[in-house]
Coordinates of C-alpha atoms and ligand atoms in Angstrom, one line a residue:
M1 CA 12.7 -4.6 39.3
R2 CA 13.6 -2.7 36.2
I3 CA 11.3 -0.6 34.0
I4 CA 12.3 0.3 30.4
N5 CA 10.3 2.5 28.1
G6 CA 10.4 2.1 24.4
I7 CA 8.2 2.7 21.4
P8 CA 4.8 1.0 21.4
A9 CA 4.7 -1.1 18.2
S10 CA 1.8 -3.5 18.8
G11 CA -0.9 -3.0 21.5
G12 CA -2.0 -5.4 24.2
F13 CA -0.7 -6.8 27.5
A14 CA 1.2 -10.0 28.1
D15 CA 3.6 -11.4 30.7
G16 CA 5.8 -14.4 30.8
K17 CA 9.4 -15.6 31.2
A18 CA 12.0 -13.9 29.1
L19 CA 13.8 -15.7 26.3
L20 CA 16.8 -13.7 25.1
Y21 CA 17.7 -13.8 21.5
S22 CA 20.5 -12.1 19.6
H23 CA 20.0 -11.5 15.9
H24 CA 23.4 -9.8 15.4
H25 CA 26.5 -11.8 15.1
F26 CA 28.1 -12.3 18.5
E27 CA 31.7 -11.2 18.8
A28 CA 33.9 -14.3 18.8
V29 CA 37.0 -13.9 21.0
K30 CA 39.9 -13.4 18.7
E31 CA 43.4 -14.1 20.1
K32 CA 46.7 -15.5 19.2
I33 CA 47.5 -18.8 20.7
D34 CA 50.7 -20.3 22.2
P35 CA 52.3 -22.6 19.5
D36 CA 52.2 -25.4 22.2
N37 CA 48.4 -25.1 22.2
V38 CA 48.0 -25.7 18.4
D39 CA 46.9 -29.4 18.9
K40 CA 44.4 -28.5 21.5
E41 CA 42.9 -25.8 19.3
L42 CA 42.7 -28.2 16.3
L43 CA 41.0 -30.8 18.4
A44 CA 38.4 -28.2 19.6
L45 CA 37.9 -27.2 16.0
D46 CA 37.3 -30.8 14.9
N47 CA 34.9 -31.4 17.7
A48 CA 32.9 -28.2 16.9
F49 CA 32.7 -29.2 13.2
K50 CA 31.6 -32.7 14.1
I51 CA 28.8 -31.4 16.4
C52 CA 27.6 -29.0 13.7
I53 CA 27.6 -31.8 11.1
T54 CA 25.6 -34.1 13.4
N55 CA 23.1 -31.3 14.2
T56 CA 22.7 -30.3 10.6
E57 CA 22.1 -34.0 9.6
K58 CA 19.4 -34.2 12.2
L59 CA 17.9 -30.9 11.0
L60 CA 17.9 -32.3 7.4
E61 CA 15.9 -35.3 8.4
S62 CA 13.2 -33.1 10.0
F63 CA 12.6 -31.1 6.8
K64 CA 9.8 -32.2 4.5
D65 CA 9.9 -29.3 2.2
P66 CA 12.5 -30.0 -0.5
E67 CA 13.3 -26.3 -0.9
Q68 CA 14.3 -25.9 2.7
A69 CA 16.0 -29.3 2.7
A70 CA 18.1 -28.2 -0.2
I71 CA 19.5 -25.2 1.9
V72 CA 20.4 -27.5 4.8
E73 CA 22.0 -29.9 2.5
T74 CA 24.2 -27.2 1.1
H75 CA 25.2 -26.3 4.6
L76 CA 26.1 -29.9 5.2
I77 CA 28.3 -30.1 2.2
M78 CA 30.0 -26.8 3.1
L79 CA 30.7 -28.1 6.6
Q80 CA 32.5 -31.0 5.1
D81 CA 34.3 -29.0 2.4
P82 CA 38.0 -30.2 2.8
E83 CA 39.5 -27.0 1.4
Y84 CA 37.6 -24.7 3.7
V85 CA 38.4 -26.8 6.7
E86 CA 42.1 -27.2 5.7
E87 CA 42.5 -23.5 5.3
I88 CA 41.1 -22.9 8.8
K89 CA 43.5 -25.5 10.2
D90 CA 46.4 -23.8 8.5
S91 CA 45.5 -20.5 10.0
I92 CA 45.6 -22.1 13.4
S93 CA 48.9 -24.1 13.0
I94 CA 50.8 -21.5 10.8
R95 CA 49.4 -18.1 11.9
F96 CA 48.6 -19.2 15.5
L97 CA 45.1 -17.8 15.4
N98 CA 42.7 -19.3 17.8
A99 CA 39.9 -21.4 16.2
C100 CA 37.2 -18.7 16.2
W101 CA 39.5 -16.1 14.7
A102 CA 40.8 -18.6 12.1
I103 CA 37.2 -19.4 11.0
E104 CA 36.3 -15.8 10.8
S105 CA 39.4 -14.8 8.9
V106 CA 39.1 -17.7 6.3
T107 CA 35.3 -17.1 6.0
S108 CA 35.6 -13.4 5.4
G109 CA 38.2 -13.9 2.7
L110 CA 36.0 -16.5 1.0
V111 CA 32.9 -14.3 1.3
A112 CA 34.7 -11.4 -0.3
T113 CA 35.7 -13.6 -3.3
L114 CA 32.2 -15.0 -3.7
Q115 CA 30.5 -11.6 -3.4
A116 CA 32.6 -10.2 -6.2
S117 CA 31.2 -12.8 -8.6
D118 CA 29.0 -11.8 -11.5
V119 CA 27.0 -15.0 -11.0
E120 CA 24.1 -14.5 -8.6
M121 CA 24.1 -18.1 -7.4
I122 CA 27.7 -17.9 -6.4
R123 CA 27.1 -14.6 -4.6
D124 CA 24.3 -16.3 -2.6
R125 CA 26.8 -19.0 -1.4
A126 CA 28.5 -16.2 0.6
I127 CA 25.5 -16.1 3.0
D128 CA 25.6 -19.9 3.4
F129 CA 29.3 -19.7 4.4
I130 CA 28.5 -16.9 6.9
E131 CA 25.8 -19.0 8.4
I132 CA 27.8 -22.2 8.8
S133 CA 30.8 -20.2 10.2
E134 CA 28.5 -18.7 12.8
L135 CA 27.3 -22.2 13.7
V136 CA 30.8 -23.5 14.3
I137 CA 31.9 -20.3 16.1
G138 CA 28.8 -20.6 18.2
E139 CA 29.7 -24.2 19.1
L140 CA 33.2 -23.2 20.0
S141 CA 32.2 -20.3 22.1
N142 CA 29.3 -22.1 23.6
V143 CA 27.0 -19.3 22.4
K144 CA 23.9 -20.5 20.5
R145 CA 20.8 -18.7 19.3
P146 CA 17.7 -20.4 20.5
D147 CA 15.4 -21.6 17.7
I148 CA 12.5 -19.2 17.9
S149 CA 10.5 -21.0 15.3
V150 CA 9.6 -23.9 17.5
L151 CA 9.3 -23.4 21.3
D152 CA 7.7 -25.7 23.9
E153 CA 6.6 -23.0 26.4
D154 CA 5.2 -19.5 26.4
V155 CA 7.8 -16.8 26.5
V156 CA 8.4 -13.1 26.1
L157 CA 11.0 -12.7 23.4
I158 CA 13.6 -10.1 24.2
A159 CA 16.0 -9.5 21.3
D160 CA 18.4 -6.9 19.9
S161 CA 16.6 -6.9 16.6
L162 CA 14.7 -9.2 14.2
M163 CA 14.7 -9.6 10.5
P164 CA 11.3 -9.6 8.7
T165 CA 12.1 -13.2 7.7
E166 CA 12.7 -14.2 11.3
M167 CA 9.3 -12.6 12.2
L168 CA 7.6 -14.7 9.5
T169 CA 8.8 -17.9 11.0
L170 CA 8.6 -17.3 14.7
D171 CA 6.5 -19.5 16.9
R172 CA 3.4 -17.4 17.2
K173 CA 1.7 -19.8 19.5
H174 CA 4.3 -19.5 22.3
I175 CA 5.7 -16.0 21.8
K176 CA 3.3 -13.9 23.8
A177 CA 5.1 -10.6 23.5
I178 CA 8.2 -9.1 22.0
G179 CA 10.7 -6.5 23.2
L180 CA 13.4 -5.2 20.9
D181 CA 16.4 -3.0 21.5
T182 CA 16.1 -1.4 18.1
G183 CA 13.5 -0.6 15.4
G184 CA 11.0 2.1 14.5
R185 CA 7.2 2.0 14.6
T186 CA 6.8 1.5 10.9
S187 CA 9.7 -1.0 10.4
H188 CA 8.4 -4.2 8.9
V189 CA 9.1 -6.1 12.1
A190 CA 6.7 -3.7 13.9
I191 CA 4.1 -4.1 11.1
F192 CA 4.3 -7.9 11.4
A193 CA 3.8 -7.7 15.1
R194 CA 0.6 -5.8 14.6
S195 CA -0.5 -8.2 11.9
F196 CA 0.1 -11.1 14.2
N197 CA -1.4 -9.4 17.2
I198 CA 1.6 -9.9 19.4
P199 CA 2.1 -7.1 21.9
T200 CA 5.4 -5.6 21.0
I201 CA 7.7 -2.8 22.1
I202 CA 10.6 -1.6 20.0
G203 CA 13.5 0.9 20.5
L204 CA 14.1 -0.3 24.1
G205 CA 17.8 0.5 23.8
S206 CA 19.4 -2.1 26.0
A207 CA 16.7 -4.5 27.2
T208 CA 18.8 -7.5 26.2
N209 CA 21.5 -6.3 28.6
K210 CA 19.1 -5.8 31.5
T211 CA 17.2 -9.0 31.2
H212 CA 18.2 -12.6 32.0
N213 CA 16.8 -15.7 30.4
G214 CA 13.8 -16.8 32.6
D215 CA 13.2 -13.4 34.2
E216 CA 9.5 -12.5 34.7
V217 CA 8.6 -9.7 32.3
L218 CA 5.4 -7.6 32.0
V219 CA 4.8 -6.0 28.6
N220 CA 2.4 -3.1 28.1
G221 CA 2.3 -2.8 24.3
N222 CA -0.1 0.2 24.6
S223 CA 2.2 2.4 26.6
G224 CA 5.5 0.9 25.4
R225 CA 6.7 -0.2 28.8
I226 CA 8.4 -3.4 29.9
T227 CA 8.9 -4.3 33.5
I228 CA 11.5 -6.8 34.3
R229 CA 11.4 -8.8 37.6
P230 CA 8.3 -6.9 38.7
E231 CA 7.4 -6.3 42.4
W232 CA 4.1 -7.9 43.4
N233 CA 2.1 -4.6 43.6
V234 CA 3.3 -3.7 40.0
S235 CA 2.1 -7.1 38.8
K236 CA -1.2 -6.6 40.5
E237 CA -1.7 -3.2 38.9
F238 CA -0.7 -4.7 35.5
S239 CA -3.4 -7.3 35.8
V240 CA -6.1 -4.7 36.5
M241 CA -5.0 -2.7 33.4
R242 CA -5.0 -5.8 31.3
D243 CA -8.6 -6.6 32.4
I244 CA -9.8 -3.1 31.6
Y245 CA -8.1 -3.3 28.2
Q246 CA -9.6 -6.8 27.5
T247 CA -13.1 -5.5 28.3
H248 CA -12.6 -2.6 25.9
V249 CA -11.4 -5.0 23.2
D250 CA -14.4 -7.3 23.8
E251 CA -16.8 -4.4 23.5
L252 CA -15.4 -3.3 20.2
K253 CA -16.2 -6.7 18.7
D254 CA -19.9 -5.7 18.6
I255 CA -19.3 -3.1 15.8
A256 CA -17.4 -5.4 13.4
S257 CA -20.4 -5.9 11.2
L258 CA -21.6 -2.3 11.2
P259 CA -20.8 0.1 8.3
S260 CA -18.0 2.7 8.7
V261 CA -20.4 5.6 8.3
T262 CA -20.3 9.0 9.9
L263 CA -23.2 10.4 11.8
D264 CA -24.1 12.5 8.7
G265 CA -23.8 9.6 6.3
R266 CA -20.3 9.7 4.7
L267 CA -19.2 6.1 4.1
F268 CA -15.6 5.0 4.3
E269 CA -14.1 1.7 3.1
L270 CA -12.1 0.0 5.9
K271 CA -9.8 -2.7 4.5
A272 CA -7.0 -4.9 5.8
N273 CA -3.3 -5.1 5.2
I274 CA -2.0 -8.6 5.1
E275 CA 1.3 -10.4 4.4
T276 CA 0.1 -14.0 4.4
A277 CA -3.3 -15.6 3.7
D278 CA -3.6 -16.9 7.3
E279 CA -4.4 -13.3 8.4
I280 CA -7.6 -13.3 6.3
P281 CA -10.0 -14.9 8.9
G282 CA -8.9 -12.2 11.4
A283 CA -9.6 -9.5 8.8
I284 CA -13.0 -10.9 8.0
T285 CA -13.9 -11.2 11.7
N286 CA -13.0 -7.6 12.2
G287 CA -15.3 -6.6 9.4
A288 CA -12.7 -5.7 6.6
N289 CA -14.4 -4.5 3.4
G290 CA -11.6 -6.0 1.4
I291 CA -7.8 -6.2 1.4
G292 CA -6.2 -2.8 0.8
L293 CA -2.7 -4.2 0.7
F294 CA -1.4 -7.7 0.2
R295 CA 2.4 -7.4 0.5
S296 CA 3.2 -10.0 -2.1
E297 CA 6.9 -9.9 -1.5
F298 CA 6.5 -12.2 1.5
L299 CA 5.8 -15.0 -0.8
Y300 CA 9.3 -14.5 -2.1
M301 CA 10.7 -14.1 1.4
Q302 CA 9.1 -17.4 2.6
K303 CA 10.9 -19.2 -0.2
T304 CA 14.6 -19.7 -0.1
G305 CA 16.6 -20.3 -3.2
A306 CA 14.5 -19.3 -6.2
P307 CA 11.5 -17.0 -6.5
P308 CA 8.1 -18.6 -6.4
T309 CA 7.0 -20.0 -9.8
E310 CA 4.1 -18.6 -11.8
E311 CA 1.9 -21.5 -10.7
E312 CA 2.9 -21.1 -7.0
Q313 CA 2.0 -17.4 -7.1
F314 CA -1.2 -18.0 -9.0
Q315 CA -2.4 -20.5 -6.4
A316 CA -1.4 -18.0 -3.6
Y317 CA -3.3 -15.1 -5.2
K318 CA -6.3 -17.3 -6.0
K319 CA -6.5 -18.5 -2.4
V320 CA -6.6 -14.9 -1.1
L321 CA -9.2 -13.8 -3.7
E322 CA -11.4 -16.8 -3.0
A323 CA -11.1 -16.4 0.7
M324 CA -12.2 -12.7 0.4
D325 CA -15.4 -13.9 -1.4
N326 CA -15.7 -11.1 -4.0
R327 CA -14.6 -8.3 -1.7
P328 CA -11.9 -6.3 -3.5
V329 CA -8.3 -7.4 -3.0
T330 CA -5.4 -5.1 -3.8
I331 CA -2.2 -7.1 -4.4
R332 CA 0.9 -5.1 -4.5
T333 CA 3.6 -6.2 -6.9
I334 CA 6.9 -7.2 -5.2
D335 CA 8.5 -4.6 -3.0
V336 CA 11.8 -6.3 -2.3
G337 CA 14.9 -4.4 -1.3
G338 CA 15.0 -1.8 1.4
D339 CA 14.8 -3.6 4.7
K340 CA 13.2 -6.6 2.9
A341 CA 16.2 -8.4 1.5
V342 CA 15.4 -11.7 -0.2
K343 CA 17.9 -14.4 -0.6
G344 CA 18.4 -15.3 -4.2
M345 CA 17.5 -11.9 -5.6
G346 CA 21.1 -10.6 -5.6
I347 CA 20.2 -7.4 -3.7
S348 CA 23.0 -6.2 -1.5
E349 CA 23.6 -2.5 -1.2
D350 CA 25.2 0.1 1.1
N351 CA 22.1 2.3 1.0
P352 CA 19.2 0.0 0.4
I353 CA 16.4 2.3 1.5
L354 CA 17.3 4.7 -1.3
G355 CA 18.3 1.9 -3.6
W356 CA 17.3 -0.9 -5.8
R357 CA 13.8 -1.7 -4.4
A358 CA 10.3 -2.4 -5.6
V359 CA 9.5 -1.3 -9.2
R360 CA 13.2 -0.2 -9.7
F361 CA 14.1 -3.9 -9.1
C362 CA 11.2 -5.1 -11.3
L363 CA 12.1 -2.9 -14.2
E364 CA 15.5 -4.5 -14.4
R365 CA 14.5 -8.0 -13.5
K366 CA 11.6 -8.0 -16.0
D367 CA 11.7 -11.8 -16.0
I368 CA 10.6 -11.9 -12.4
F369 CA 8.1 -9.1 -12.9
R370 CA 6.4 -10.6 -15.9
I371 CA 6.0 -13.9 -14.1
Q372 CA 4.3 -12.1 -11.2
L373 CA 2.0 -10.1 -13.6
R374 CA 1.0 -13.3 -15.4
A375 CA 0.1 -15.0 -12.2
L376 CA -1.8 -12.0 -11.0
L377 CA -3.8 -11.6 -14.2
R378 CA -4.6 -15.3 -14.3
S379 CA -5.9 -15.1 -10.7
S380 CA -8.1 -12.2 -11.5
L381 CA -10.9 -14.5 -12.6
Y382 CA -11.3 -15.7 -9.0
G383 CA -12.4 -12.4 -7.3
K384 CA -12.1 -8.7 -7.5
L385 CA -8.4 -8.1 -8.1
H386 CA -6.7 -4.7 -8.0
I387 CA -3.0 -4.6 -9.0
M388 CA -0.9 -1.9 -7.3
F389 CA 2.7 -0.8 -7.9
P390 CA 5.0 0.3 -5.1
M391 CA 7.6 3.1 -5.0
I392 CA 6.6 4.8 -8.2
S393 CA 8.6 8.0 -8.2
G394 CA 7.6 9.6 -11.6
N395 CA 5.7 9.4 -14.8
D396 CA 8.2 7.6 -16.9
E397 CA 8.5 4.8 -14.3
L398 CA 4.7 4.5 -14.2
D399 CA 4.6 4.4 -18.0
S400 CA 7.2 1.6 -18.0
V401 CA 5.4 -0.7 -15.6
L402 CA 2.0 0.0 -17.3
F403 CA 3.7 -0.9 -20.7
I404 CA 4.9 -4.2 -19.3
L405 CA 1.5 -5.0 -17.8
E406 CA 0.0 -4.3 -21.2
Q407 CA 2.5 -6.6 -22.9
V408 CA 1.8 -9.4 -20.5
K409 CA -2.0 -9.0 -21.0
Q410 CA -1.3 -9.2 -24.8
E411 CA 0.7 -12.4 -24.3
L412 CA -2.2 -13.9 -22.3
R413 CA -4.7 -12.9 -24.9
S414 CA -2.6 -14.4 -27.7
A415 CA -2.3 -17.6 -25.8
K416 CA -6.0 -17.6 -25.1
I417 CA -5.4 -17.6 -21.3
P418 CA -8.4 -15.8 -19.7
F419 CA -8.2 -13.0 -17.3
D420 CA -10.4 -10.1 -16.1
E421 CA -10.0 -7.4 -18.7
N422 CA -11.3 -4.8 -16.3
V423 CA -8.8 -5.5 -13.5
K424 CA -8.2 -2.2 -11.7
V425 CA -4.6 -0.9 -11.7
G426 CA -3.3 1.6 -9.2
T427 CA -0.2 3.1 -7.7
M428 CA 1.1 3.7 -4.3
I429 CA 2.0 7.2 -3.5
E430 CA 5.0 6.9 -1.1
V431 CA 7.7 8.9 -2.7
P432 CA 7.5 12.7 -2.3
S433 CA 8.1 13.3 -6.0
A434 CA 5.1 11.1 -6.9
A435 CA 2.9 13.0 -4.4
L436 CA 4.0 16.3 -5.9
I437 CA 3.0 15.2 -9.4
S438 CA 0.1 13.1 -8.4
D439 CA -2.2 15.2 -10.7
H440 CA -0.3 13.8 -13.7
L441 CA -0.1 10.2 -12.3
A442 CA -3.9 10.2 -11.5
K443 CA -4.7 10.4 -15.2
K444 CA -3.1 7.0 -15.8
V445 CA -4.4 4.8 -13.0
D446 CA -7.7 3.7 -11.5
F447 CA -6.8 4.4 -7.9
F448 CA -4.1 5.7 -5.5
S449 CA -3.0 4.4 -2.1
I450 CA -0.8 6.5 0.1
G451 CA 2.0 4.6 1.7
T452 CA 2.8 6.9 4.6
N453 CA 5.4 4.6 6.1
D454 CA 7.7 5.4 3.2
L455 CA 6.2 8.8 2.4
I456 CA 7.1 10.1 5.9
Q457 CA 10.5 8.4 5.8
Y458 CA 11.4 10.1 2.5
T459 CA 9.8 13.5 3.2
I460 CA 11.5 14.0 6.5
A461 CA 14.6 12.1 5.5
V462 CA 14.3 9.8 8.6
D463 CA 15.0 6.1 8.4
R464 CA 11.7 4.4 9.5
G465 CA 13.6 1.6 11.2
N466 CA 16.0 3.6 13.3
E467 CA 15.1 4.1 16.9
K468 CA 17.7 6.8 17.4
I469 CA 15.8 9.3 15.2
A470 CA 12.3 7.9 15.9
Y471 CA 11.4 11.2 17.5
L472 CA 11.7 12.8 14.0
Y473 CA 9.4 10.3 12.4
Q474 CA 6.3 12.5 12.6
P475 CA 3.1 11.6 10.8
F476 CA 1.6 14.9 11.8
H477 CA 4.5 17.0 10.3
P478 CA 2.8 19.9 8.5
G479 CA 4.9 19.0 5.4
V480 CA 3.5 15.4 5.5
L481 CA 0.0 16.6 6.0
R482 CA 0.3 19.0 3.0
L483 CA 1.4 16.2 0.8
I484 CA -1.4 13.9 1.9
K485 CA -3.9 16.7 1.2
L486 CA -2.4 17.4 -2.2
V487 CA -2.6 13.7 -3.2
I488 CA -6.2 13.4 -1.9
D489 CA -7.3 16.6 -3.8
N490 CA -5.5 15.5 -7.0
A491 CA -7.1 12.0 -6.9
H492 CA -10.6 13.6 -6.4
A493 CA -10.0 16.1 -9.2
A494 CA -9.2 13.1 -11.5
N495 CA -12.2 11.2 -10.1
I496 CA -10.3 8.3 -8.8
P497 CA -10.6 6.8 -5.3
I498 CA -7.9 7.5 -2.8
G499 CA -6.9 5.2 0.0
M500 CA -4.1 4.9 2.5
C501 CA -2.3 1.7 3.4
G502 CA 0.5 3.1 5.5
E503 CA 0.4 2.6 9.3
M504 CA -1.0 6.1 9.8
A505 CA -4.4 4.8 8.4
G506 CA -4.7 2.4 11.4
D507 CA -3.7 4.9 14.1
P508 CA -6.9 5.9 16.0
F509 CA -5.4 9.4 16.6
S510 CA -5.2 10.0 12.8
A511 CA -8.7 8.8 11.9
V512 CA -10.7 12.0 12.2
L513 CA -7.9 14.0 10.5
L514 CA -7.7 11.7 7.5
A515 CA -11.5 11.4 7.2
G516 CA -11.7 15.2 7.3
L517 CA -9.0 15.5 4.6
G518 CA -11.2 13.4 2.4
L519 CA -9.6 10.0 2.3
D520 CA -12.0 7.4 0.9
E521 CA -10.4 4.2 2.1
F522 CA -8.4 3.2 5.2
S523 CA -6.3 0.0 5.0
M524 CA -4.6 -1.3 8.2
S525 CA -3.6 -4.3 10.1
P526 CA -6.7 -6.3 11.0
S527 CA -6.3 -5.7 14.7
A528 CA -6.7 -1.9 14.2
L529 CA -10.0 -2.1 12.2
L530 CA -12.5 -2.0 15.1
E531 CA -11.0 1.0 16.9
V532 CA -10.9 3.1 13.7
R533 CA -14.4 2.0 12.8
K534 CA -15.7 3.0 16.2
I535 CA -14.2 6.5 15.9
L536 CA -15.5 7.1 12.3
R537 CA -19.0 6.1 13.4
E538 CA -19.0 8.6 16.2
I539 CA -18.2 11.7 14.2
S540 CA -19.8 13.8 11.6
Y541 CA -18.0 14.4 8.3
K542 CA -18.5 18.1 8.7
E543 CA -16.9 18.1 12.1
A544 CA -14.0 16.1 10.7
Q545 CA -13.5 18.5 7.8
E546 CA -13.4 21.5 10.2
F547 CA -11.0 19.6 12.5
A548 CA -8.7 18.7 9.6
A549 CA -8.7 22.3 8.3
H550 CA -7.7 23.5 11.8
C551 CA -4.9 21.0 12.0
L552 CA -3.5 22.4 8.7
T553 CA -3.2 25.9 10.2
Y554 CA -0.4 24.9 12.5
D555 CA 3.2 25.3 11.6
S556 CA 4.9 22.5 13.6
S557 CA 4.3 18.8 14.3
K558 CA 4.5 19.4 18.0
K559 CA 1.6 21.8 17.9
I560 CA -0.5 19.6 15.6
D561 CA 0.2 16.6 17.7
K562 CA -0.8 18.4 20.9
Y563 CA -4.0 19.7 19.3
I564 CA -5.0 16.3 17.9
R565 CA -4.3 14.4 21.1
E566 CA -6.2 16.9 23.3
W567 CA -9.1 17.0 20.9
M568 CA -9.3 13.2 20.6
H569 CA -9.1 12.7 24.3
D570 CA -11.9 15.3 24.9
R571 CA -14.1 13.8 22.1
F572 CA -13.7 10.1 22.7
D573 CA -14.0 8.6 26.2
H574 CA -12.4 5.3 25.2
I575 CA -9.2 6.7 23.8
P576 CA -7.3 7.0 27.1
T577 CA -7.7 3.3 27.8
I578 CA -5.9 2.3 24.7
G579 CA -3.3 5.0 24.3
Ligands
PEP601 C1 4.1 2.2 3.1 O1 5.3 2.5 2.7 O2 3.4 3.0 3.7 C2 3.6 0.9 2.8 C3 2.4 0.5 3.1 O3 4.5 0.0 2.3 P1 5.6 -0.8 3.1 O4 5.3 -0.6 4.6 O5 5.5 -2.3 2.8 O6 6.9 -0.2 2.7
MG602 MG1 6.3 1.3 1.3

């Protein structure tokens, strides 16, 4: 038996057989070969290419979506590219590199040339060559990644890391829990896991080295613990905990339809964060008063090749607005870049977190931005749309995006294309400079939403996805709390509503503090709504204000954290069962 503790990323209990998955490129064995073995190596290479071609042809037949089929078709053509294959063969017969090394060496040269191109489409081909080279090397080394988008049995996925795009496509029916070696609590992978309600632990360090395929694994997503090959008494204890937790979850369902009102009558809006429209039924069942954040970039991530067209986006936004049946829906304009790389957008940087992301990208790629704004405005007739901009860092940037929005509105008016003239426009506050000048920004928009995932990352200078420094990622840092209070006070002074859509808004331990600081709206993954609602209904606003004021008197995160946890445990009986 082996127990590993990590960072709880998505609550709940699950057990099952381990399926190991490596996102990172595996290291191919690189060695020089004996000149006598050249023919043998060439034969192995030929075989590997043939198998990859056959597999890719089969894959191509299974794709109905022409977009996806086009990618696979490109791979097929590349696998049969005579120049590419010849160059690899030369590296084997002239330089005496083994086949894996030869492929890697030729591919990296080719990739460097392609990436240096000014033409985006050519740069994108580099990724395709990397992908096919990995296929062939995998075949030669007999190392293959399992396809985690279609599985035929229930598993616990144990991986080194996952990309947000891999999360999007994984088989949600059969993947009962996830354990990752890497990642931080507010990485997009963790956010997805919560959205999809899959118990998940991240930052496990070396779970992939300590687990074998098929091992029995217990996952406690609440405490952040996985148990590999458990002893029977541990399994028994796990089942008891799982039952207690399930009873608690079932009881919570009763309050879904009740308002989020404190004992003394202060009403809060509780909304849901979603990435795809299929999360809406869960949000409605859990009583969401609206969508506080629709991360529209996932429309772009689901599509490979070109960005979604205006019509495709219009249909997607309309669908969300109609499904929410006149409840407010905040759609955030694309926040690509950072850890959300999108193929076809030409974003590849050494320091993406501080780089070309969100509105910075949109202000340069105005063509893409305008299409999105047109689609958004057109969809505004089908519900209560709010448009929100991510990563605004200052006044000039906000002016620029508002100017483009006005231009697009004008274009639609001239073309007599109808839209809701009163559509509300807001900005996220997730960059410290924006928080500091939020009094100025508040004069220009209809609402604010605090994005604590990034605000904490940029305030404390701690990468939100890096498990090594996860201990520094502190929502209760006094510096962070001061910024949150400043933004709330500035929003209220300007008479605009203030929400929060970062993960902090869905953390039960933050609920009383945020309510007491004066937050109007909490937006979170649908699975977190009930717990937060329960807490808000059991406090008085006055008590929350006093509590928040006391939290602000401390000078360190550790002291605030200790005070909050002890207070919450004393005040709410049910907190220990979920924490
Ligand atoms: C945030 O930064 O808090 C946020 C909600 O946006 P994202 O997590 O998508 O960066
Ligand atoms: Mg953000």
